Structure formats: structure tokens, C-alpha cells
């Protein structure tokens, strides 16, 4: 087998591994909604990590045997492989809109990457590395904050997290290329901070991609991640590594057209997911309204089955109606409240001063008199 054929084969296997990892991640996200970033106790999540690691390793080996202009566009086939694999293994079928969006995103990305030319091998100095790390880290943090603010819209939240994941993975690739250039002259301890940055961005990309699948489905976040990752890396390469588009002005125009096609595919996937959310909400509302209507109908039937009774006073003659038996302009006889007194107070107090209930009579409350004041008044009189 020639080196070119081996590179193509490894690129296909790498795309399949990435697709399998994405499918497993989406299944883990659906089955464990409470763990949005890192369900470490789920074996399936570690299987997804292994598949993604295998895909990355095969991609690097493919780059060693084949040209970048061929291997990078083939990596965009991940989304195309993911949709039929999801339908085959987990029964998640994609609609016509999702397929159109996935194909558009893949074609646009492949065309864009194939137009990016190579340049002389060069690295970034310390100041450039700090600037790139700070700017990209701030962008990832801002996208995470925006995704948190959009928690009521799962599709929008998912796309924002997928963009953040793509930025993190893209910057990890940029710093990996920088270290690889530095290591052509041997391993240096000065690259340890860069290796730490690579680890941080790679871990953040993995965790953010896991979170993007919760409530966002499979196609939209995977396509967004697949497109943003190489686009960010290519943008940094063009601006800081001196890379250009092939064929001069014509290649630049074609690259812009491919970018528009890829963006259109992502928009189709996003709107398709938003449409699914709207349909799900309408279905829930219809179910709620139908349940309320059934409860109202059952209550009406229950009330209709009860015997009809006249509105009379209980215990009175049925001929006397409630609105005629009670006159609001007449006094009503009520029992007097019970006042607790001790035995000594009962003997000392005058029987006429005690408040007792007058059943059957009109109750008129009497003023309580001071017992000590009465005794003093009797002694003065005597």
C-alpha cells in the first residue's frame, strides 16, 4: 500500500473513531442530565474519551504519511459518518434537513481546508503565545457565560458550548504545532508551560463537547465542533504562521464561498434542532390542555350525577328557604364566652357580676368591675 493510500485509510478510520466517540458522548449526556461536563463515573464516557483519543492519534499518523491538504479535509467526514452510525447503532434517525445541513457543512469545510496553503515551518515567540492563550481563553470563557445565560434554550446553549469546544480544540492544535516545531531541535524545558496550555485546552474542549450534547442532540453540536476546530486553527495559521490560500485572489474568493456554505449547513442544523424544540413544547402544551379538558369533563359529569337539593336551613322546614329564614337586620342570640375564674373569686364575687351564658336570651355583655375598688368604696361608706 502506498503512503498516500495509507494516509487516506487512516483519515477515514480517524473520522469513524471521532464519530463513534461523539455518539457515545451524546448517549451519556442524555442518560445523565445532571452531569453536564464530566460524568466521570460513567464507563461510557471513558469509552468516548478513548475513541476521541484514538481518532486524534490516527489523524496525527495520517498527517505523517500524507499531505495536510488531503488529511485535513477528510477529517470533516466525521459528521457524515456520525449520522448513519447513530441511526444504525442507537436508532437515532436524522431528518432531511439534518442531512442537508451535515452535507453542506462537510463540503464547505473540506473545500475551505483544501484551499489553505502551506508555509515555512515557524513557531511563536513567548509574547505571541501569551497573547493567543489569553485571547482564546477569554473567548472560551465568554462563550461559556453566554451558554449559561441561554439555559432556557437548549439548542442555543448547545451551539455556544460546541463553539467554545471547537475554539479550545483548535487552540490545542495550534500550540501542538508550535511545540512540534520547537522539538525539531530537541526537547526543551522552556516548552513545559506550552504543554500545560495544550493540556488545559484539550481538557476544556473535551468537557465542553460533552456538555454541548446535553439537550442539543447529535448533529448540530458535532457539526459545529467539527467546523469550528479546523477553522480556528487555520485562522491562526493564516494570521500568525504566514499561511495563505492557494491560487491567490481566486482561492481566497473560493475559500470565502466554502465558508458561507459551511455556515449555511450549521444554520440548517441549528434551525432544525430549534424546530424540534418548538414541536416538543407544542406537544407538551397540547397534552396539558387535553388533560385539563378531561379533568373538567369528569368534574362536570360528577356534579351532574349528584341529587339536586333545595337551599334550605338544615333541620328546618323544607318550605323555608335559606334566603328567607335568616334576616340580617335582626339580632342573633349567641352564647356568652366562658371566663375562667378560681373558686375563691367565685365566692367573693357578687353573683350578679359574673358573666354566664344566657341561652335562649339576648346576650348583653356587662362591664367588669374592679373587686378591690368595690371593697374600698364599702369601707369608706361604713
Tab-separated table of N, CA and C in Angstrom, residues 211-301:
chain	number	residue	atom	x	y	z
A	211	UNK	N	-20.692	18.607	27.385
A	211	UNK	CA	-21.825	19.430	27.827
A	211	UNK	C	-22.689	19.875	26.657
A	212	UNK	N	-22.092	20.043	25.473
A	212	UNK	CA	-22.872	20.521	24.333
A	212	UNK	C	-23.895	19.505	23.850
A	213	UNK	N	-23.672	18.225	24.130
A	213	UNK	CA	-24.622	17.202	23.676
A	213	UNK	C	-25.845	17.090	24.581
A	214	UNK	N	-25.824	17.702	25.760
A	214	UNK	CA	-26.972	17.606	26.673
A	214	UNK	C	-28.063	18.562	26.205
A	215	UNK	N	-29.125	18.016	25.694
A	215	UNK	CA	-30.242	18.811	25.209
A	215	UNK	C	-30.059	19.360	23.809
A	216	UNK	N	-28.942	19.057	23.150
A	216	UNK	CA	-28.703	19.609	21.820
A	216	UNK	C	-28.720	18.598	20.709
A	217	UNK	N	-28.969	17.317	21.044
A	217	UNK	CA	-28.943	16.298	20.018
A	217	UNK	C	-27.524	15.941	19.626
A	218	UNK	N	-27.378	15.329	18.455
A	218	UNK	CA	-26.063	14.886	17.988
A	218	UNK	C	-25.551	15.718	16.821
A	219	UNK	N	-26.373	15.969	15.818
A	219	UNK	CA	-25.884	16.542	14.567
A	219	UNK	C	-25.403	17.975	14.741
A	220	UNK	N	-26.204	18.833	15.383
A	220	UNK	CA	-25.863	20.257	15.459
A	220	UNK	C	-24.567	20.510	16.232
A	221	UNK	N	-24.414	20.008	17.473
A	221	UNK	CA	-23.147	20.270	18.172
A	221	UNK	C	-21.947	19.603	17.526
A	222	UNK	N	-22.112	18.396	16.978
A	222	UNK	CA	-20.982	17.724	16.340
A	222	UNK	C	-20.535	18.474	15.086
A	223	UNK	N	-21.478	18.923	14.275
A	223	UNK	CA	-21.113	19.681	13.078
A	223	UNK	C	-20.445	21.003	13.447
A	224	UNK	N	-20.972	21.679	14.469
A	224	UNK	CA	-20.366	22.940	14.901
A	224	UNK	C	-18.943	22.727	15.376
A	225	UNK	N	-18.751	21.712	16.209
A	225	UNK	CA	-17.414	21.406	16.707
A	225	UNK	C	-16.465	21.028	15.567
A	226	UNK	N	-16.955	20.224	14.637
A	226	UNK	CA	-16.118	19.770	13.524
A	226	UNK	C	-15.695	20.919	12.624
A	227	UNK	N	-16.553	21.914	12.461
A	227	UNK	CA	-16.233	23.047	11.595
A	227	UNK	C	-15.362	24.071	12.319
A	228	UNK	N	-15.719	24.413	13.553
A	228	UNK	CA	-15.015	25.484	14.269
A	228	UNK	C	-13.576	25.100	14.573
A	229	UNK	N	-13.333	23.835	14.925
A	229	UNK	CA	-11.989	23.400	15.311
A	229	UNK	C	-10.947	23.702	14.224
A	230	UNK	N	-11.077	23.172	13.010
A	230	UNK	CA	-10.049	23.477	11.999
A	230	UNK	C	-10.088	24.907	11.494
A	231	UNK	N	-11.267	25.540	11.515
A	231	UNK	CA	-11.342	26.920	11.046
A	231	UNK	C	-10.538	27.840	11.961
A	232	UNK	N	-10.671	27.639	13.276
A	232	UNK	CA	-9.897	28.451	14.222
A	232	UNK	C	-8.399	28.213	14.029
A	233	UNK	N	-8.026	26.934	13.885
A	233	UNK	CA	-6.605	26.626	13.672
A	233	UNK	C	-6.101	27.247	12.370
A	234	UNK	N	-6.912	27.185	11.310
A	234	UNK	CA	-6.500	27.782	10.032
A	234	UNK	C	-6.412	29.297	10.129
A	235	UNK	N	-7.330	29.926	10.878
A	235	UNK	CA	-7.291	31.379	11.040
A	235	UNK	C	-6.016	31.814	11.758
A	236	UNK	N	-5.626	31.088	12.800
A	236	UNK	CA	-4.383	31.410	13.495
A	236	UNK	C	-3.193	31.167	12.580
A	237	UNK	N	-3.247	30.093	11.797
A	237	UNK	CA	-2.161	29.823	10.868
A	237	UNK	C	-2.005	30.911	9.830
A	238	UNK	N	-3.119	31.445	9.337
A	238	UNK	CA	-3.057	32.493	8.327
A	238	UNK	C	-2.539	33.804	8.922
A	239	UNK	N	-2.996	34.135	10.126
A	239	UNK	CA	-2.637	35.418	10.717
A	239	UNK	C	-1.270	35.412	11.393
A	240	UNK	N	-0.835	34.261	11.934
A	240	UNK	CA	0.395	34.258	12.731
A	240	UNK	C	1.485	33.357	12.179
A	241	UNK	N	1.142	32.371	11.363
A	241	UNK	CA	2.150	31.489	10.786
A	241	UNK	C	2.465	31.826	9.329
A	242	UNK	N	1.816	32.830	8.794
A	242	UNK	CA	2.098	33.234	7.428
A	242	UNK	C	1.484	32.350	6.372
A	243	UNK	N	0.484	31.532	6.737
A	243	UNK	CA	-0.159	30.684	5.744
A	243	UNK	C	-1.119	31.513	4.889
A	244	UNK	N	-1.320	31.081	3.652
A	244	UNK	CA	-2.203	31.781	2.717
A	244	UNK	C	-3.097	30.774	1.997
A	245	UNK	N	-4.078	31.315	1.259
A	245	UNK	CA	-4.922	30.470	0.420
A	245	UNK	C	-4.232	30.239	-0.924
A	246	UNK	N	-4.467	29.069	-1.473
A	246	UNK	CA	-3.913	28.751	-2.792
A	246	UNK	C	-4.604	29.581	-3.889
A	247	UNK	N	-3.941	29.718	-4.981
A	247	UNK	CA	-4.467	30.338	-6.209
A	247	UNK	C	-4.770	31.829	-6.037
A	248	UNK	N	-4.121	32.453	-5.088
A	248	UNK	CA	-4.220	33.901	-4.967
A	248	UNK	C	-5.612	34.402	-4.647
A	249	UNK	N	-6.028	35.423	-5.399
A	249	UNK	CA	-7.341	36.038	-5.156
A	249	UNK	C	-8.474	35.066	-5.441
A	250	UNK	N	-8.313	34.259	-6.481
A	250	UNK	CA	-9.357	33.273	-6.797
A	250	UNK	C	-9.532	32.281	-5.659
A	251	UNK	N	-8.438	31.808	-5.112
A	251	UNK	CA	-8.526	30.878	-3.987
A	251	UNK	C	-9.146	31.509	-2.760
A	252	UNK	N	-8.856	32.779	-2.534
A	252	UNK	CA	-9.456	33.472	-1.386
A	252	UNK	C	-10.969	33.585	-1.541
A	253	UNK	N	-11.414	33.926	-2.765
A	253	UNK	CA	-12.861	34.028	-3.016
A	253	UNK	C	-13.527	32.662	-2.865
A	254	UNK	N	-12.886	31.625	-3.391
A	254	UNK	CA	-13.445	30.277	-3.241
A	254	UNK	C	-13.497	29.860	-1.766
A	255	UNK	N	-12.462	30.225	-1.012
A	255	UNK	CA	-12.452	29.890	0.408
A	255	UNK	C	-13.583	30.592	1.146
A	256	UNK	N	-13.824	31.848	0.817
A	256	UNK	CA	-14.947	32.560	1.432
A	256	UNK	C	-16.275	31.904	1.074
A	257	UNK	N	-16.406	31.460	-0.193
A	257	UNK	CA	-17.633	30.762	-0.592
A	257	UNK	C	-17.819	29.457	0.163
A	258	UNK	N	-16.713	28.732	0.327
A	258	UNK	CA	-16.805	27.485	1.097
A	258	UNK	C	-17.180	27.766	2.551
A	259	UNK	N	-16.653	28.861	3.104
A	259	UNK	CA	-17.031	29.231	4.468
A	259	UNK	C	-18.508	29.548	4.593
A	260	UNK	N	-19.057	30.214	3.577
A	260	UNK	CA	-20.501	30.519	3.583
A	260	UNK	C	-21.320	29.231	3.508
A	261	UNK	N	-20.887	28.282	2.668
A	261	UNK	CA	-21.601	27.006	2.559
A	261	UNK	C	-21.572	26.255	3.896
A	262	UNK	N	-20.396	26.213	4.535
A	262	UNK	CA	-20.302	25.532	5.833
A	262	UNK	C	-21.171	26.216	6.876
A	263	UNK	N	-21.169	27.554	6.892
A	263	UNK	CA	-22.013	28.284	7.844
A	263	UNK	C	-23.490	28.016	7.580
A	264	UNK	N	-23.878	27.943	6.288
A	264	UNK	CA	-25.269	27.620	5.971
A	264	UNK	C	-25.673	26.245	6.465
A	265	UNK	N	-24.764	25.287	6.359
A	265	UNK	CA	-25.062	23.963	6.895
A	265	UNK	C	-25.265	23.981	8.395
A	266	UNK	N	-24.431	24.748	9.110
A	266	UNK	CA	-24.596	24.854	10.562
A	266	UNK	C	-25.914	25.534	10.917
A	267	UNK	N	-26.291	26.536	10.140
A	267	UNK	CA	-27.567	27.217	10.407
A	267	UNK	C	-28.738	26.259	10.188
A	268	UNK	N	-28.659	25.454	9.135
A	268	UNK	CA	-29.719	24.465	8.906
A	268	UNK	C	-29.836	23.491	10.075
A	269	UNK	N	-28.701	23.016	10.551
A	269	UNK	CA	-28.728	22.083	11.670
A	269	UNK	C	-29.288	22.736	12.928
A	270	UNK	N	-28.927	23.993	13.158
A	270	UNK	CA	-29.420	24.694	14.348
A	270	UNK	C	-30.917	24.945	14.265
A	271	UNK	N	-31.383	25.431	13.105
A	271	UNK	CA	-32.818	25.683	12.967
A	271	UNK	C	-33.614	24.385	13.029
A	272	UNK	N	-33.043	23.305	12.522
A	272	UNK	CA	-33.737	22.015	12.614
A	272	UNK	C	-33.902	21.590	14.064
A	273	UNK	N	-32.872	21.830	14.867
A	273	UNK	CA	-32.967	21.493	16.293
A	273	UNK	C	-33.940	22.405	17.020
A	274	UNK	N	-33.929	23.701	16.673
A	274	UNK	CA	-34.884	24.626	17.273
A	274	UNK	C	-36.315	24.253	16.909
A	275	UNK	N	-36.517	23.812	15.664
A	275	UNK	CA	-37.847	23.363	15.271
A	275	UNK	C	-38.304	22.156	16.060
A	276	UNK	N	-37.375	21.244	16.357
A	276	UNK	CA	-37.730	20.093	17.188
A	276	UNK	C	-38.150	20.531	18.583
A	277	UNK	N	-37.454	21.534	19.140
A	277	UNK	CA	-37.819	22.026	20.472
A	277	UNK	C	-39.208	22.657	20.459
A	278	UNK	N	-39.495	23.460	19.425
A	278	UNK	CA	-40.811	24.102	19.348
A	278	UNK	C	-41.910	23.058	19.222
A	279	UNK	N	-41.681	22.055	18.398
A	279	UNK	CA	-42.693	20.994	18.255
A	279	UNK	C	-42.873	20.225	19.559
A	280	UNK	N	-41.787	19.990	20.278
A	280	UNK	CA	-41.900	19.290	21.554
A	280	UNK	C	-42.679	20.120	22.574
A	281	UNK	N	-42.422	21.450	22.606
A	281	UNK	CA	-43.164	22.303	23.532
A	281	UNK	C	-44.647	22.334	23.175
A	282	UNK	N	-44.958	22.413	21.897
A	282	UNK	CA	-46.370	22.424	21.494
A	282	UNK	C	-47.041	21.106	21.851
A	283	UNK	N	-46.322	20.013	21.674
A	283	UNK	CA	-46.897	18.716	22.033
A	283	UNK	C	-47.166	18.646	23.538
A	284	UNK	N	-46.247	19.176	24.348
A	284	UNK	CA	-46.456	19.187	25.796
A	284	UNK	C	-47.653	20.045	26.166
A	285	UNK	N	-47.785	21.215	25.504
A	285	UNK	CA	-48.937	22.072	25.793
A	285	UNK	C	-50.245	21.390	25.407
A	286	UNK	N	-50.250	20.721	24.267
A	286	UNK	CA	-51.473	20.017	23.858
A	286	UNK	C	-51.822	18.909	24.841
A	287	UNK	N	-50.827	18.192	25.325
A	287	UNK	CA	-51.088	17.146	26.307
A	287	UNK	C	-51.640	17.742	27.591
A	288	UNK	N	-51.079	18.888	28.025
A	288	UNK	CA	-51.550	19.535	29.247
A	288	UNK	C	-52.992	20.010	29.091
A	289	UNK	N	-53.286	20.647	27.943
A	289	UNK	CA	-54.650	21.125	27.704
A	289	UNK	C	-55.625	19.956	27.629
A	290	UNK	N	-55.242	18.876	26.971
A	290	UNK	CA	-56.125	17.713	26.875
A	290	UNK	C	-56.386	17.115	28.252
A	291	UNK	N	-55.351	17.054	29.097
A	291	UNK	CA	-55.546	16.522	30.450
A	291	UNK	C	-56.487	17.418	31.254
A	292	UNK	N	-56.325	18.753	31.107
A	292	UNK	CA	-57.217	19.673	31.820
A	292	UNK	C	-58.655	19.535	31.330
A	293	UNK	N	-58.817	19.364	30.019
A	293	UNK	CA	-60.176	19.185	29.483
A	293	UNK	C	-60.801	17.894	30.005
A	294	UNK	N	-60.006	16.839	30.094
A	294	UNK	CA	-60.554	15.581	30.623
A	294	UNK	C	-60.948	15.727	32.083
A	295	UNK	N	-60.149	16.440	32.860
A	295	UNK	CA	-60.489	16.640	34.271
A	295	UNK	C	-61.761	17.477	34.416
A	296	UNK	N	-61.886	18.527	33.592
A	296	UNK	CA	-63.091	19.362	33.652
A	296	UNK	C	-64.329	18.565	33.266
A	297	UNK	N	-64.226	17.732	32.231
A	297	UNK	CA	-65.354	16.924	31.805
A	297	UNK	C	-65.753	15.911	32.885
A	298	UNK	N	-64.748	15.311	33.523
A	298	UNK	CA	-65.044	14.352	34.588
A	298	UNK	C	-65.723	15.043	35.756
A	299	UNK	N	-65.272	16.272	36.094
A	299	UNK	CA	-65.899	17.010	37.188
A	299	UNK	C	-67.329	17.387	36.853
A	300	UNK	N	-67.572	17.798	35.615
A	300	UNK	CA	-68.938	18.129	35.213
A	300	UNK	C	-69.846	16.903	35.289
A	301	UNK	N	-69.345	15.754	34.867
A	301	UNK	CA	-70.158	14.539	34.953
A	301	UNK	C	-70.445	14.174	36.401
